[in-house]
Short mmCIF file of N, CA and C in Angstrom, two decimals:
data_model
loop_
_atom_site.label_atom_id
_atom_site.label_comp_id
_atom_site.label_asym_id
_atom_site.label_seq_id
_atom_site.Cartn_x
_atom_site.Cartn_y
_atom_site.Cartn_z
N MET I 1 41.57 136.58 1.56
CA MET I 1 42.48 136.38 2.67
C MET I 1 41.68 136.43 3.97
N THR I 2 41.86 135.41 4.81
CA THR I 2 41.15 135.37 6.09
C THR I 2 41.97 136.04 7.18
N PRO I 3 41.28 136.78 8.02
CA PRO I 3 42.00 137.44 9.12
C PRO I 3 42.47 136.42 10.14
N VAL I 4 43.54 136.75 10.81
CA VAL I 4 44.06 135.89 11.87
C VAL I 4 43.25 136.15 13.13
N ARG I 5 42.64 135.10 13.62
CA ARG I 5 41.81 135.23 14.83
C ARG I 5 42.40 134.36 15.91
N SER I 6 43.29 134.93 16.62
CA SER I 6 43.94 134.19 17.70
C SER I 6 43.14 134.37 18.98
N THR I 7 42.81 133.26 19.62
CA THR I 7 42.07 133.34 20.87
C THR I 7 42.96 133.08 22.07
N SER I 8 44.25 132.98 21.83
CA SER I 8 45.15 132.70 22.97
C SER I 8 45.28 133.97 23.81
N ARG I 9 44.87 133.86 25.04
CA ARG I 9 44.97 134.97 25.98
C ARG I 9 45.93 134.57 27.07
N ARG I 10 46.72 135.49 27.50
CA ARG I 10 47.65 135.24 28.59
C ARG I 10 47.27 136.14 29.76
N ALA I 11 47.18 135.56 30.90
CA ALA I 11 46.93 136.35 32.10
C ALA I 11 48.25 137.00 32.51
N THR I 12 48.20 138.30 32.78
CA THR I 12 49.41 139.02 33.16
C THR I 12 49.80 138.66 34.59
N ALA I 13 51.06 138.92 34.92
CA ALA I 13 51.56 138.63 36.27
C ALA I 13 50.75 139.42 37.30
N ARG I 14 50.47 138.77 38.42
CA ARG I 14 49.64 139.41 39.44
C ARG I 14 49.84 138.75 40.79
N ARG I 15 49.65 139.50 41.87
CA ARG I 15 49.72 138.99 43.24
C ARG I 15 48.36 139.14 43.90
N PHE I 16 47.98 138.11 44.68
CA PHE I 16 46.72 138.14 45.40
C PHE I 16 46.98 137.82 46.87
N SER I 17 46.57 138.71 47.74
CA SER I 17 46.69 138.49 49.17
C SER I 17 45.41 137.82 49.64
N LEU I 18 45.52 136.59 50.16
CA LEU I 18 44.34 135.78 50.48
C LEU I 18 44.29 135.40 51.95
N VAL I 19 43.07 135.22 52.44
CA VAL I 19 42.84 134.73 53.79
C VAL I 19 41.64 133.79 53.74
N ASP I 20 41.69 132.70 54.51
CA ASP I 20 40.58 131.76 54.54
C ASP I 20 39.31 132.44 55.05
N ASP I 21 38.18 132.04 54.50
CA ASP I 21 36.88 132.54 54.92
C ASP I 21 36.57 132.00 56.32
N ALA I 22 36.19 132.86 57.24
CA ALA I 22 35.90 132.45 58.62
C ALA I 22 34.74 131.46 58.69
N ARG I 23 33.77 131.61 57.80
CA ARG I 23 32.64 130.67 57.80
C ARG I 23 33.10 129.26 57.44
N TRP I 24 34.05 129.14 56.53
CA TRP I 24 34.59 127.84 56.15
C TRP I 24 35.31 127.20 57.35
N VAL I 25 36.04 128.01 58.09
CA VAL I 25 36.73 127.50 59.28
C VAL I 25 35.70 126.97 60.28
N ARG I 26 34.59 127.68 60.44
CA ARG I 26 33.53 127.23 61.36
C ARG I 26 32.90 125.92 60.89
N VAL I 27 32.68 125.77 59.60
CA VAL I 27 32.11 124.53 59.07
C VAL I 27 33.07 123.36 59.35
N GLN I 28 34.35 123.58 59.14
CA GLN I 28 35.34 122.54 59.42
C GLN I 28 35.35 122.16 60.91
N ARG I 29 35.28 123.17 61.78
CA ARG I 29 35.26 122.89 63.22
C ARG I 29 34.01 122.13 63.62
N ALA I 30 32.86 122.51 63.07
CA ALA I 30 31.61 121.81 63.39
C ALA I 30 31.68 120.36 62.95
N ALA I 31 32.19 120.11 61.77
CA ALA I 31 32.29 118.74 61.27
C ALA I 31 33.26 117.92 62.12
N LEU I 32 34.38 118.52 62.49
CA LEU I 32 35.36 117.80 63.30
C LEU I 32 34.82 117.49 64.70
N SER I 33 34.26 118.49 65.37
CA SER I 33 33.78 118.26 66.73
C SER I 33 32.56 117.33 66.74
N GLY I 34 31.68 117.45 65.74
CA GLY I 34 30.55 116.53 65.64
C GLY I 34 31.00 115.11 65.36
N GLY I 35 32.01 114.95 64.52
CA GLY I 35 32.56 113.62 64.22
C GLY I 35 33.20 112.97 65.43
N VAL I 36 33.97 113.75 66.18
CA VAL I 36 34.60 113.21 67.39
C VAL I 36 33.53 112.82 68.40
N ALA I 37 32.53 113.67 68.57
CA ALA I 37 31.45 113.35 69.52
C ALA I 37 30.69 112.11 69.07
N ALA I 38 30.45 111.95 67.78
CA ALA I 38 29.75 110.77 67.27
C ALA I 38 30.57 109.50 67.52
N ALA I 39 31.88 109.59 67.37
CA ALA I 39 32.74 108.43 67.64
C ALA I 39 32.69 108.05 69.12
N ILE I 40 32.67 109.03 69.99
CA ILE I 40 32.59 108.76 71.43
C ILE I 40 31.24 108.15 71.77
N VAL I 41 30.17 108.68 71.18
CA VAL I 41 28.83 108.14 71.40
C VAL I 41 28.76 106.70 70.92
N ALA I 42 29.31 106.42 69.76
CA ALA I 42 29.29 105.05 69.23
C ALA I 42 30.05 104.10 70.16
N ALA I 43 31.17 104.56 70.68
CA ALA I 43 31.94 103.72 71.61
C ALA I 43 31.15 103.48 72.90
N LEU I 44 30.49 104.51 73.42
CA LEU I 44 29.69 104.36 74.63
C LEU I 44 28.50 103.42 74.41
N ARG I 45 27.87 103.52 73.26
CA ARG I 45 26.74 102.62 72.96
C ARG I 45 27.21 101.19 72.80
N GLN I 46 28.36 101.01 72.17
CA GLN I 46 28.91 99.66 71.99
C GLN I 46 29.24 99.02 73.33
N ALA I 47 29.72 99.84 74.25
CA ALA I 47 30.06 99.34 75.58
C ALA I 47 28.82 99.17 76.45
N GLY I 48 27.68 99.68 75.99
CA GLY I 48 26.44 99.56 76.75
C GLY I 48 26.33 100.55 77.89
N VAL I 49 27.18 101.55 77.89
CA VAL I 49 27.18 102.54 78.96
C VAL I 49 26.03 103.52 78.80
N ALA I 50 25.74 103.93 77.55
CA ALA I 50 24.72 104.95 77.34
C ALA I 50 23.83 104.54 76.19
N ASP I 51 22.61 105.03 76.25
CA ASP I 51 21.66 104.75 75.19
C ASP I 51 20.61 105.86 75.20
N GLY I 52 19.97 106.09 74.08
CA GLY I 52 18.89 107.07 74.03
C GLY I 52 19.21 108.25 73.16
N ILE I 53 18.25 109.11 73.08
CA ILE I 53 18.33 110.28 72.21
C ILE I 53 19.24 111.36 72.80
N GLY I 54 19.42 111.37 74.09
CA GLY I 54 20.23 112.40 74.74
C GLY I 54 21.68 112.40 74.28
N ILE I 55 22.22 111.22 74.01
CA ILE I 55 23.62 111.20 73.59
C ILE I 55 23.78 111.73 72.17
N TRP I 56 22.73 111.57 71.35
CA TRP I 56 22.81 112.15 70.00
C TRP I 56 22.63 113.67 70.06
N ALA I 57 21.87 114.14 71.01
CA ALA I 57 21.73 115.57 71.22
C ALA I 57 23.08 116.16 71.66
N ALA I 58 23.83 115.37 72.42
CA ALA I 58 25.17 115.81 72.84
C ALA I 58 26.09 115.94 71.62
N THR I 59 25.93 115.06 70.64
CA THR I 59 26.72 115.14 69.41
C THR I 59 26.40 116.43 68.66
N ALA I 60 25.12 116.73 68.54
CA ALA I 60 24.71 117.97 67.86
C ALA I 60 25.21 119.19 68.62
N LEU I 61 25.15 119.12 69.94
CA LEU I 61 25.63 120.22 70.76
C LEU I 61 27.13 120.43 70.56
N ALA I 62 27.88 119.33 70.46
CA ALA I 62 29.33 119.44 70.23
C ALA I 62 29.61 120.12 68.89
N ALA I 63 28.83 119.81 67.88
CA ALA I 63 29.01 120.44 66.57
C ALA I 63 28.71 121.94 66.64
N VAL I 64 27.66 122.30 67.35
CA VAL I 64 27.29 123.72 67.49
C VAL I 64 28.36 124.48 68.26
N VAL I 65 28.87 123.87 69.33
CA VAL I 65 29.92 124.52 70.11
C VAL I 65 31.18 124.70 69.27
N GLY I 66 31.52 123.67 68.48
CA GLY I 66 32.70 123.77 67.61
C GLY I 66 32.56 124.90 66.61
N ALA I 67 31.37 125.09 66.08
CA ALA I 67 31.14 126.17 65.11
C ALA I 67 31.10 127.54 65.78
N ALA I 68 30.70 127.60 67.04
CA ALA I 68 30.55 128.88 67.72
C ALA I 68 31.85 129.44 68.28
N LEU I 69 32.89 128.63 68.36
CA LEU I 69 34.16 129.14 68.89
C LEU I 69 34.66 130.29 68.03
N PRO I 70 35.27 131.29 68.64
CA PRO I 70 35.75 132.43 67.86
C PRO I 70 36.86 132.01 66.90
N VAL I 71 36.87 132.66 65.74
CA VAL I 71 37.89 132.39 64.72
C VAL I 71 38.85 133.55 64.73
N ARG I 72 40.10 133.26 65.02
CA ARG I 72 41.08 134.34 64.99
C ARG I 72 41.51 134.55 63.55
N THR I 73 41.82 135.76 63.22
CA THR I 73 42.20 136.09 61.86
C THR I 73 43.57 135.50 61.55
N PRO I 74 43.61 134.59 60.56
CA PRO I 74 44.90 133.99 60.23
C PRO I 74 45.77 134.96 59.43
N ALA I 75 47.03 134.65 59.37
CA ALA I 75 47.94 135.48 58.60
C ALA I 75 47.58 135.38 57.12
N ARG I 76 47.70 136.48 56.44
CA ARG I 76 47.41 136.47 55.00
C ARG I 76 48.49 135.69 54.27
N ALA I 77 48.05 135.04 53.22
CA ALA I 77 48.97 134.29 52.38
C ALA I 77 48.99 134.96 51.01
N LEU I 78 49.99 134.65 50.25
CA LEU I 78 50.16 135.26 48.95
C LEU I 78 50.07 134.19 47.86
N LEU I 79 49.17 134.40 46.92
CA LEU I 79 49.07 133.56 45.74
C LEU I 79 49.50 134.45 44.58
N ARG I 80 50.53 133.99 43.86
CA ARG I 80 51.12 134.84 42.83
C ARG I 80 51.17 134.10 41.50
N TRP I 81 50.80 134.79 40.46
CA TRP I 81 50.91 134.28 39.09
C TRP I 81 51.99 135.11 38.41
N ASP I 82 53.06 134.46 37.92
CA ASP I 82 54.15 135.21 37.29
C ASP I 82 54.08 135.22 35.76
N GLY I 83 52.97 134.75 35.22
CA GLY I 83 52.82 134.70 33.78
C GLY I 83 53.01 133.30 33.23
N ALA I 84 53.65 132.43 34.03
CA ALA I 84 53.87 131.05 33.59
C ALA I 84 53.56 130.04 34.69
N GLN I 85 53.68 130.44 35.95
CA GLN I 85 53.54 129.51 37.07
C GLN I 85 52.86 130.21 38.24
N TRP I 86 52.02 129.45 38.97
CA TRP I 86 51.42 129.95 40.21
C TRP I 86 52.38 129.65 41.36
N TRP I 87 52.44 130.57 42.33
CA TRP I 87 53.29 130.41 43.52
C TRP I 87 52.44 130.68 44.75
N TRP I 88 52.64 129.89 45.81
CA TRP I 88 51.94 130.02 47.07
C TRP I 88 52.96 130.31 48.15
N GLN I 89 52.73 131.36 48.93
CA GLN I 89 53.65 131.69 50.00
C GLN I 89 52.86 132.09 51.23
N ARG I 90 53.02 131.30 52.28
CA ARG I 90 52.36 131.63 53.55
C ARG I 90 53.40 132.10 54.55
N ALA I 91 54.37 131.31 54.80
CA ALA I 91 55.48 131.71 55.69
C ALA I 91 56.72 131.00 55.16
N GLY I 92 57.71 131.76 54.86
CA GLY I 92 58.93 131.15 54.34
C GLY I 92 59.01 131.22 52.83
N GLU I 93 59.61 130.19 52.30
CA GLU I 93 59.91 130.10 50.88
C GLU I 93 58.67 129.84 50.02
N PRO I 94 58.57 130.43 48.83
CA PRO I 94 57.40 130.19 47.98
C PRO I 94 57.41 128.76 47.43
N LEU I 95 56.21 128.26 47.15
CA LEU I 95 56.02 126.92 46.63
C LEU I 95 55.29 127.01 45.30
N ALA I 96 55.82 126.33 44.28
CA ALA I 96 55.15 126.28 42.99
C ALA I 96 53.93 125.38 43.12
N VAL I 97 52.77 125.90 42.74
CA VAL I 97 51.51 125.16 42.89
C VAL I 97 50.72 125.17 41.59
N THR I 98 49.77 124.26 41.54
CA THR I 98 48.79 124.22 40.47
C THR I 98 47.43 124.36 41.12
N PRO I 99 46.78 125.54 40.99
CA PRO I 99 45.48 125.72 41.63
C PRO I 99 44.37 125.08 40.81
N GLY I 100 43.40 124.55 41.52
CA GLY I 100 42.22 124.01 40.87
C GLY I 100 40.99 124.57 41.56
N VAL I 101 40.07 125.11 40.78
CA VAL I 101 38.82 125.61 41.34
C VAL I 101 37.88 124.42 41.49
N VAL I 102 37.61 124.02 42.73
CA VAL I 102 36.75 122.88 42.99
C VAL I 102 35.28 123.30 42.99
N ILE I 103 34.99 124.41 43.66
CA ILE I 103 33.64 124.95 43.70
C ILE I 103 33.72 126.44 43.41
N ASP I 104 32.87 126.92 42.50
CA ASP I 104 32.80 128.34 42.21
C ASP I 104 31.33 128.75 42.22
N LEU I 105 30.93 129.45 43.26
CA LEU I 105 29.55 129.91 43.39
C LEU I 105 29.43 131.41 43.14
N GLU I 106 30.40 132.00 42.48
CA GLU I 106 30.51 133.42 42.16
C GLU I 106 30.73 134.30 43.39
N GLN I 107 30.10 133.99 44.51
CA GLN I 107 30.31 134.75 45.74
C GLN I 107 31.28 134.03 46.67
N TRP I 108 31.56 132.79 46.36
CA TRP I 108 32.39 131.95 47.22
C TRP I 108 33.11 130.93 46.35
N MET I 109 34.38 130.66 46.64
CA MET I 109 35.17 129.70 45.88
C MET I 109 35.95 128.80 46.81
N LEU I 110 36.09 127.55 46.41
CA LEU I 110 36.95 126.61 47.10
C LEU I 110 38.05 126.22 46.15
N LEU I 111 39.29 126.54 46.52
CA LEU I 111 40.46 126.22 45.70
C LEU I 111 41.23 125.07 46.32
N ARG I 112 41.81 124.25 45.47
CA ARG I 112 42.74 123.21 45.93
C ARG I 112 44.07 123.50 45.27
N LEU I 113 45.09 123.71 46.09
CA LEU I 113 46.43 123.96 45.58
C LEU I 113 47.24 122.68 45.69
N ASN I 114 47.68 122.17 44.57
CA ASN I 114 48.55 121.00 44.55
C ASN I 114 49.97 121.46 44.28
N ALA I 115 50.93 120.82 44.89
CA ALA I 115 52.32 121.14 44.60
C ALA I 115 52.57 120.84 43.13
N ALA I 116 53.23 121.76 42.45
CA ALA I 116 53.48 121.59 41.01
C ALA I 116 54.47 120.46 40.78
N THR I 117 54.30 119.78 39.68
CA THR I 117 55.24 118.71 39.32
C THR I 117 56.30 119.29 38.39
N ASP I 118 57.49 118.72 38.47
CA ASP I 118 58.55 119.17 37.57
C ASP I 118 58.47 118.40 36.25
N ALA I 119 59.44 118.56 35.39
CA ALA I 119 59.42 117.91 34.08
C ALA I 119 59.40 116.39 34.17
N ASP I 120 59.94 115.83 35.27
CA ASP I 120 59.96 114.39 35.45
C ASP I 120 58.69 113.86 36.09
N GLY I 121 57.75 114.76 36.42
CA GLY I 121 56.51 114.34 37.05
C GLY I 121 56.62 114.16 38.55
N VAL I 122 57.71 114.63 39.14
CA VAL I 122 57.93 114.51 40.58
C VAL I 122 57.31 115.71 41.27
N ARG I 123 56.53 115.46 42.32
CA ARG I 123 55.90 116.55 43.06
C ARG I 123 56.92 117.35 43.84
N GLY I 124 56.52 118.55 44.19
CA GLY I 124 57.39 119.41 45.00
C GLY I 124 57.58 118.83 46.40
N ARG I 125 58.40 119.47 47.20
CA ARG I 125 58.73 118.94 48.51
C ARG I 125 57.72 119.33 49.59
N ALA I 126 56.76 120.14 49.25
CA ALA I 126 55.79 120.64 50.23
C ALA I 126 54.59 119.70 50.32
N PRO I 127 53.67 119.97 51.25
CA PRO I 127 52.47 119.13 51.36
C PRO I 127 51.77 119.02 50.01
N PRO I 128 51.17 117.88 49.74
CA PRO I 128 50.60 117.65 48.42
C PRO I 128 49.43 118.56 48.06
N GLU I 129 48.66 118.97 49.03
CA GLU I 129 47.57 119.87 48.68
C GLU I 129 47.18 120.76 49.85
N ARG I 130 46.58 121.87 49.50
CA ARG I 130 46.12 122.86 50.47
C ARG I 130 44.77 123.34 49.98
N TRP I 131 43.80 123.39 50.85
CA TRP I 131 42.46 123.86 50.50
C TRP I 131 42.31 125.28 50.99
N ILE I 132 41.74 126.14 50.15
CA ILE I 132 41.52 127.53 50.52
C ILE I 132 40.08 127.90 50.15
N ALA I 133 39.34 128.37 51.12
CA ALA I 133 37.98 128.87 50.88
C ALA I 133 38.04 130.39 50.85
N LEU I 134 37.51 130.95 49.80
CA LEU I 134 37.55 132.40 49.61
C LEU I 134 36.15 132.95 49.41
N SER I 135 35.90 134.11 49.98
CA SER I 135 34.60 134.75 49.76
C SER I 135 34.81 136.10 49.09
N ARG I 136 33.82 136.49 48.34
CA ARG I 136 33.87 137.78 47.65
C ARG I 136 33.93 138.92 48.67
N ARG I 137 33.21 138.75 49.79
CA ARG I 137 33.16 139.80 50.81
C ARG I 137 34.55 140.08 51.39
N ALA I 138 35.34 139.04 51.60
CA ALA I 138 36.67 139.21 52.20
C ALA I 138 37.71 139.70 51.19
N HIS I 139 37.45 139.50 49.89
CA HIS I 139 38.44 139.84 48.86
C HIS I 139 37.84 140.73 47.77
N GLU I 140 36.98 141.64 48.16
CA GLU I 140 36.21 142.44 47.21
C GLU I 140 37.07 143.15 46.17
N ALA I 141 38.16 143.77 46.60
CA ALA I 141 38.97 144.58 45.69
C ALA I 141 39.66 143.74 44.61
N GLN I 142 39.95 142.49 44.89
CA GLN I 142 40.69 141.67 43.93
C GLN I 142 39.90 140.47 43.41
N TRP I 143 38.60 140.39 43.75
CA TRP I 143 37.80 139.20 43.43
C TRP I 143 37.70 138.94 41.92
N ALA I 144 37.31 139.93 41.15
CA ALA I 144 37.13 139.73 39.71
C ALA I 144 38.45 139.36 39.05
N SER I 145 39.51 140.03 39.43
CA SER I 145 40.82 139.75 38.85
C SER I 145 41.32 138.35 39.23
N LEU I 146 41.09 137.95 40.46
CA LEU I 146 41.50 136.61 40.91
C LEU I 146 40.78 135.53 40.11
N ARG I 147 39.48 135.66 39.97
CA ARG I 147 38.71 134.66 39.22
C ARG I 147 39.16 134.63 37.76
N LEU I 148 39.37 135.79 37.18
CA LEU I 148 39.83 135.87 35.80
C LEU I 148 41.18 135.17 35.61
N HIS I 149 42.12 135.47 36.49
CA HIS I 149 43.44 134.85 36.41
C HIS I 149 43.37 133.34 36.61
N LEU I 150 42.57 132.87 37.55
CA LEU I 150 42.47 131.43 37.79
C LEU I 150 41.96 130.70 36.55
N PHE I 151 40.99 131.28 35.88
CA PHE I 151 40.42 130.60 34.71
C PHE I 151 41.24 130.80 33.44
N LEU I 152 41.84 131.97 33.26
CA LEU I 152 42.68 132.18 32.08
C LEU I 152 43.99 131.42 32.16
N ALA I 153 44.57 131.34 33.36
CA ALA I 153 45.85 130.64 33.51
C ALA I 153 45.67 129.14 33.33
N ALA I 154 44.47 128.63 33.66
CA ALA I 154 44.22 127.19 33.54
C ALA I 154 44.00 126.81 32.07
N ALA I 155 43.59 127.76 31.26
CA ALA I 155 43.27 127.44 29.86
C ALA I 155 44.50 127.25 29.01
#
């Protein structure tokens, strides 16, 4: 008689209080401000108003300034696993989501939350996706449990 070896594991219900990583916010600001400055530089060059290396230095400066702006601490959001479904709540009513780990560097994770689809394949009424950058430093007390739940619930 062979023993029953069941590998089905269920992640227990759990709540995670999350906040975006400030460094990720700075990277986004640098990319946005550098992109806007590059578009302005391209328009100026096309018009023949400006030329030379100085305008590209201005683009780099805009990116540095965008990254250097202070980041205010955003309100914490709640990511909840109830044993069957993930829920995202920032302000107001909770939204059923399907989290996907896009990047996992053990010390830092990038999650993409998609609105969950119902039985008919129709998406929820909320925005289609939300990106969340998380760092181990900001979520030390719940980091191991969060990673475990994300990977066990997806299996």
